[in-house]
Tab-separated table of C-alpha atoms in Angstrom:
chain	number	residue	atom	x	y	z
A	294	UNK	CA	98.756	-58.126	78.210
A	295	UNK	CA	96.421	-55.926	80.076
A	296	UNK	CA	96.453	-52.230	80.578
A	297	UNK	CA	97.316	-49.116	78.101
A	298	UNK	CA	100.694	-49.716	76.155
A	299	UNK	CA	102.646	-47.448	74.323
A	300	UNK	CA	105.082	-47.871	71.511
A	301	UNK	CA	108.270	-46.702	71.278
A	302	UNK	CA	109.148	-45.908	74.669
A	303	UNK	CA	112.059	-43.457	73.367
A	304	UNK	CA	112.368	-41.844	70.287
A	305	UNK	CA	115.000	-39.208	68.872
A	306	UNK	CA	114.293	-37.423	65.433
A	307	UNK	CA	115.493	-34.712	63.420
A	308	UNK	CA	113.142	-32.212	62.497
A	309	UNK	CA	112.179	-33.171	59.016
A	310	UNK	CA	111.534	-37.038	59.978
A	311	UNK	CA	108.253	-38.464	59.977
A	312	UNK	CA	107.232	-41.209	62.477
A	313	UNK	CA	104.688	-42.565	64.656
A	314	UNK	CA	103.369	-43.017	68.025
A	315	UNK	CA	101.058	-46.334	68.878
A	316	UNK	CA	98.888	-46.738	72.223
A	317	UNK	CA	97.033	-50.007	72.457
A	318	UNK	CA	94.409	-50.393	75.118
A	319	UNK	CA	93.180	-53.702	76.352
A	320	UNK	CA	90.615	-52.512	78.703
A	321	UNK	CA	87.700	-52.925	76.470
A	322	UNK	CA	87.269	-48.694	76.544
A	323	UNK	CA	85.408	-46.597	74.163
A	324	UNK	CA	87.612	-43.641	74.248
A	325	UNK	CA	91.018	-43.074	73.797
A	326	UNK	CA	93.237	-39.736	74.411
A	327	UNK	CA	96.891	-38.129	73.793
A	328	UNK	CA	98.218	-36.056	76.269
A	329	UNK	CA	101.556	-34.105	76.349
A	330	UNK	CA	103.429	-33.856	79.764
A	331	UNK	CA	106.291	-31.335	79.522
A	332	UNK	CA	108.371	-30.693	82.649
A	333	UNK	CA	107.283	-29.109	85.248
A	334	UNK	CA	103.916	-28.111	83.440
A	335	UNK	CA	100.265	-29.695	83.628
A	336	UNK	CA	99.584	-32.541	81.479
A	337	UNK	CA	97.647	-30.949	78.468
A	338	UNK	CA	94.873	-32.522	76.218
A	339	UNK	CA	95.849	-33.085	73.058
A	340	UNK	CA	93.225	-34.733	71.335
A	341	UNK	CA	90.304	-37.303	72.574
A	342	UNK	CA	88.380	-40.448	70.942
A	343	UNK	CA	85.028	-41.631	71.795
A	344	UNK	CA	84.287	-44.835	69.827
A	345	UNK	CA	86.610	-44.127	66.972
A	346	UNK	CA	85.566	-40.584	66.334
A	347	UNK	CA	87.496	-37.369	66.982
A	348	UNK	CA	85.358	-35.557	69.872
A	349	UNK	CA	88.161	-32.863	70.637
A	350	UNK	CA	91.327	-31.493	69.137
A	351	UNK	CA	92.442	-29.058	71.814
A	352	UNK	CA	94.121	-26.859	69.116
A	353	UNK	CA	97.025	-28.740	68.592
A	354	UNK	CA	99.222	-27.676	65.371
A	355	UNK	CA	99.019	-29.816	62.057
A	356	UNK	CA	102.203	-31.233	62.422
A	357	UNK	CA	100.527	-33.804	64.756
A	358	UNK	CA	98.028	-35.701	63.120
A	359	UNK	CA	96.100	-38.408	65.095
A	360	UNK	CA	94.617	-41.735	63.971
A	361	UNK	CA	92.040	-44.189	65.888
A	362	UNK	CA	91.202	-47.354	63.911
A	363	UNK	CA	89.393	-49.036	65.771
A	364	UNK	CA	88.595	-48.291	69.967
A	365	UNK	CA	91.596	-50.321	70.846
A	366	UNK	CA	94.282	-48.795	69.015
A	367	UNK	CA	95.252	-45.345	68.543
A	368	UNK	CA	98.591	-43.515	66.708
A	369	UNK	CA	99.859	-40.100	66.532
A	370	UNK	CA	102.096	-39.317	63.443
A	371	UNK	CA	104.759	-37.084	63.996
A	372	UNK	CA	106.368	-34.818	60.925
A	373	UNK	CA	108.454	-31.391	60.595
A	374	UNK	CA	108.044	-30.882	64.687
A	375	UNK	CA	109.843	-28.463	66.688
A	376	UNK	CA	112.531	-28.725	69.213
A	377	UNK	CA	110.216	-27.157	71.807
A	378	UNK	CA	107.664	-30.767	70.874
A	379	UNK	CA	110.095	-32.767	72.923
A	380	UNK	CA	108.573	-33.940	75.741
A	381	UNK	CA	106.974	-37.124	77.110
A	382	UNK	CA	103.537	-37.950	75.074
A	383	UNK	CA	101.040	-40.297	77.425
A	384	UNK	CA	98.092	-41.980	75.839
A	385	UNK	CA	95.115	-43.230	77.886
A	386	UNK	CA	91.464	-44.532	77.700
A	387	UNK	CA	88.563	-44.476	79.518
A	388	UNK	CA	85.161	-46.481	79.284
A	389	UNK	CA	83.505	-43.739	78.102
A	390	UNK	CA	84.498	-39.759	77.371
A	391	UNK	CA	85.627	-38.109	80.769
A	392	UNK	CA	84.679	-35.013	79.520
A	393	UNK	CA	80.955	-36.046	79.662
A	394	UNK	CA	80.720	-38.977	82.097
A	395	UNK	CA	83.324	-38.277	85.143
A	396	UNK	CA	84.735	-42.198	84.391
A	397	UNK	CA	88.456	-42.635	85.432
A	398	UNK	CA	91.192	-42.133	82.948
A	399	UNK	CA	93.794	-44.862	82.681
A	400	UNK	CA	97.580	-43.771	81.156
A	401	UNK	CA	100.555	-46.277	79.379
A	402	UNK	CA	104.143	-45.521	80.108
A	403	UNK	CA	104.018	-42.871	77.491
A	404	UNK	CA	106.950	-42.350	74.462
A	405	UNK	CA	109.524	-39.943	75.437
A	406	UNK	CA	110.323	-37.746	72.432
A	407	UNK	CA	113.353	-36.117	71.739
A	408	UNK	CA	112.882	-33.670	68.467
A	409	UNK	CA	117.100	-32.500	67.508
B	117	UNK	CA	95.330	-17.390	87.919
B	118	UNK	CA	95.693	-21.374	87.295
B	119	UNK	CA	92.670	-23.354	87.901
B	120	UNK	CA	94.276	-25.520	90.065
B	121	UNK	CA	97.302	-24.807	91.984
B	122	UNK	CA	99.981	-27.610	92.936
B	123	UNK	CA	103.521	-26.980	94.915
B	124	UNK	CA	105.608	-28.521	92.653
B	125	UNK	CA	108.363	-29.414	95.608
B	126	UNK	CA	110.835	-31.269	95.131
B	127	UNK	CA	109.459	-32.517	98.999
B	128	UNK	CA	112.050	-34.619	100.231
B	129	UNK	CA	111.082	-36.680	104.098
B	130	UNK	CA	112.544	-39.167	106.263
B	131	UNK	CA	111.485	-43.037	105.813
B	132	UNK	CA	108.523	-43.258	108.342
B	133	UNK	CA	106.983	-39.451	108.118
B	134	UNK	CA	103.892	-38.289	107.305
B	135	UNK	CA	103.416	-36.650	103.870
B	136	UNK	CA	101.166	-34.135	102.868
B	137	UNK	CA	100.205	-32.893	99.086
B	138	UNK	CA	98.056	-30.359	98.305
B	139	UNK	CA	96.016	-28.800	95.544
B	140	UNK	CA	94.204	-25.492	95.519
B	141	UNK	CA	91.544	-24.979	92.467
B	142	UNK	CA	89.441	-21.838	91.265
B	143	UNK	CA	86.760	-23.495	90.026
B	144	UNK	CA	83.400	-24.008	92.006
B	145	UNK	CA	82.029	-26.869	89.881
B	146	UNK	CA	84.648	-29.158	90.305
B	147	UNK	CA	83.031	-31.917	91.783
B	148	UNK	CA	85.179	-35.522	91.344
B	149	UNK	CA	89.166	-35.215	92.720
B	150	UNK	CA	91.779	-37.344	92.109
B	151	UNK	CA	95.289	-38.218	93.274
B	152	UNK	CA	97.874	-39.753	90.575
B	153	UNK	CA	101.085	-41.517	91.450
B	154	UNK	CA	103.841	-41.403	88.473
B	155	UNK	CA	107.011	-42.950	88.965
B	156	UNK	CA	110.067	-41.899	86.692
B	157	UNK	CA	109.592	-43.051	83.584
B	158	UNK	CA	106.072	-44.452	84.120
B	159	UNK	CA	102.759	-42.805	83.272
B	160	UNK	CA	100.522	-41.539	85.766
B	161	UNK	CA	98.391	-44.408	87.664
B	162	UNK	CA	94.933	-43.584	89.865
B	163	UNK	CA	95.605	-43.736	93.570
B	164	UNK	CA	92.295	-42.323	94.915
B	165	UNK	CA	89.443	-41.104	93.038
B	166	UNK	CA	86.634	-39.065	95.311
B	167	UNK	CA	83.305	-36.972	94.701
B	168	UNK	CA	82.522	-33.904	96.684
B	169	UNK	CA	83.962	-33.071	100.178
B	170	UNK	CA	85.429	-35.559	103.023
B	171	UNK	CA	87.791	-38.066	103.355
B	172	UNK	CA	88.357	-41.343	102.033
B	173	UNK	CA	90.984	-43.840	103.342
B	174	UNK	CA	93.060	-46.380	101.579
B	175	UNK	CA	95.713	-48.178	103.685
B	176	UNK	CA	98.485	-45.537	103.944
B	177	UNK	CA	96.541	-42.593	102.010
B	178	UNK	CA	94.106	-40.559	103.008
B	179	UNK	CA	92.414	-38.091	100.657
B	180	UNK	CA	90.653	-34.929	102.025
B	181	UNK	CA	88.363	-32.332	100.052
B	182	UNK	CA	87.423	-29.223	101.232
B	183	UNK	CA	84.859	-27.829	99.193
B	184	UNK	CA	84.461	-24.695	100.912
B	185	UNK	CA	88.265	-23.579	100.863
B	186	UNK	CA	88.867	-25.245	97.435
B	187	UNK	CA	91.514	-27.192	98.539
B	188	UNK	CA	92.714	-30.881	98.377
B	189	UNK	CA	95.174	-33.094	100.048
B	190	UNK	CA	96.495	-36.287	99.886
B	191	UNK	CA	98.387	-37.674	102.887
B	192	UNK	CA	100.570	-40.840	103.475
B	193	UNK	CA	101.428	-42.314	106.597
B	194	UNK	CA	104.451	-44.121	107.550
B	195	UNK	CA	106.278	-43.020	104.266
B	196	UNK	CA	108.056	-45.474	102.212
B	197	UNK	CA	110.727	-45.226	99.901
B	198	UNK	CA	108.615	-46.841	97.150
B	199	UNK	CA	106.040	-43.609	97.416
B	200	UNK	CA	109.080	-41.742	96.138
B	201	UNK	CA	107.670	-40.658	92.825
B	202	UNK	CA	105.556	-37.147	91.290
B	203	UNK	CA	101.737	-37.100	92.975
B	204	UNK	CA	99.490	-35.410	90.284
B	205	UNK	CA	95.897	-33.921	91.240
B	206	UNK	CA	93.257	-34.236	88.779
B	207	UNK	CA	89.425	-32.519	89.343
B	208	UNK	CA	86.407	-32.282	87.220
B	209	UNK	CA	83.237	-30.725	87.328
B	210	UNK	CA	79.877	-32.485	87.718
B	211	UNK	CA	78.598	-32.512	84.279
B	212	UNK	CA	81.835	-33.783	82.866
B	213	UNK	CA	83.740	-30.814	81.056
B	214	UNK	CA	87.746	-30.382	80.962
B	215	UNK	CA	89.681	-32.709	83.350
B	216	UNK	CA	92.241	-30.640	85.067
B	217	UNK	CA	95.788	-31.494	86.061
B	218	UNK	CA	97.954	-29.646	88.699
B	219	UNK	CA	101.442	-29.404	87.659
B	220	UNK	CA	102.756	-32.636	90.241
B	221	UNK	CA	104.605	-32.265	93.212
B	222	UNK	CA	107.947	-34.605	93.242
B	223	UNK	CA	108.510	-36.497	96.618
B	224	UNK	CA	111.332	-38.508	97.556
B	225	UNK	CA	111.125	-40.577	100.903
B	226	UNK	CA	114.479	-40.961	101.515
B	227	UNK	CA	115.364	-44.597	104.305
């Protein structure tokens, strides 16, 4: 398979569940981002990998905590969120960091989140 | 103010018109533009990716920079119900830095 992908493509949970978000990129990229897209609003950075290691965390609350294995794969665990965290969550990857290289930024499907 | 500025429609044309999106920005240093095309459900996928000011053609789409107004556009000829879908802009500055989204503008080409 080539390209980002993103698992689950839906997801509903209560506010006390825990779960997790998983982004696999087969592009052979170094660096791997979450963004949030809520309607009608930009998509905002959430949090960016360059070869494995955490280069930004754009002030996101602790009740998202990200994890990059390796530079393929990356997860976002989800626990306690908020009604107002529903909203579609888009992973992507790059060769290198866009934020110090201009390269282009290639998204999955994203996981559509519904927090009840 | 936003540093970029997108209409966020909905922009709804006939099968067979010519579209145009547009992006205003605030920020000088932005230097590389881009157009993304989402489709419901989908994530965002890179239509047309340009440095500094011009044009720069791809069959039906056209992307224009114009450095000195700070203002982008993407235009489509001979619209298609399949370009029915949200157009994002994207810019960044020179050095790298923050990539900036507008907020999409939702076009449906309707046959």
């Amino acid at each position: 398979e080539t390209g980002v992908t993103q698992t689950p493509r839906h997801l509903v949970m209560g506010m006390t569940n825990k779960k997790s978000l998983k982004c696999e990129q087969h592009l052979g990229h170094n660096a791997m981002y979450w963004y949030k897209q809520s309607a009608k609003k930009p998509l905002e950075l959430m949090f960016v990998y360059n070869f494995k290691e955490q280069t930004e965390n754009n002030s996101v609350p602790s009740r998202f905590s990200p994890e990059c294995p390796n530079s393929s794969h990356l997860f976002l665990h989800l626990h306690t969120l908020q009604p107002e965290d529903s909203a579609l969550y888009l992973c992507a990857s790059s060769q290198d960091d866009i934020q110090a290289t201009n390269e282009k930024l290639f998204f999955g499907s994203g996981t559509q989140l519904s927090v009840l | 103010q936003k540093e970029v500025e997108q209409d966020p429609g909905p922009l709804s044309v006939p099968e067979g018109a010519i579209v145009s999106l547009n992006c205003t920005y605030s920020n000088s240093a932005f230097q590389y533009f881009m157009w993304y095309r989402q489709y419901s459900r989908k994530g965002p996928e890179l239509l047309m990716y340009t440095y500094s000011s011009g044009n720069k053609e791809d069959g039906r789409f056209t992307a224009q920079v114009d450095k000195s107004s700070k203002y982008i556009s993407l235009f489509i000829r001979d619209s298609q119900p399949s370009d029915s879908a949200t157009y994002l802009c994207a810019m960044i500055g020179n050095q790298g830095g923050k990539l900036i989204f507008g907020q999409g503008t939702e076009l449906s080409v309707k046959p």
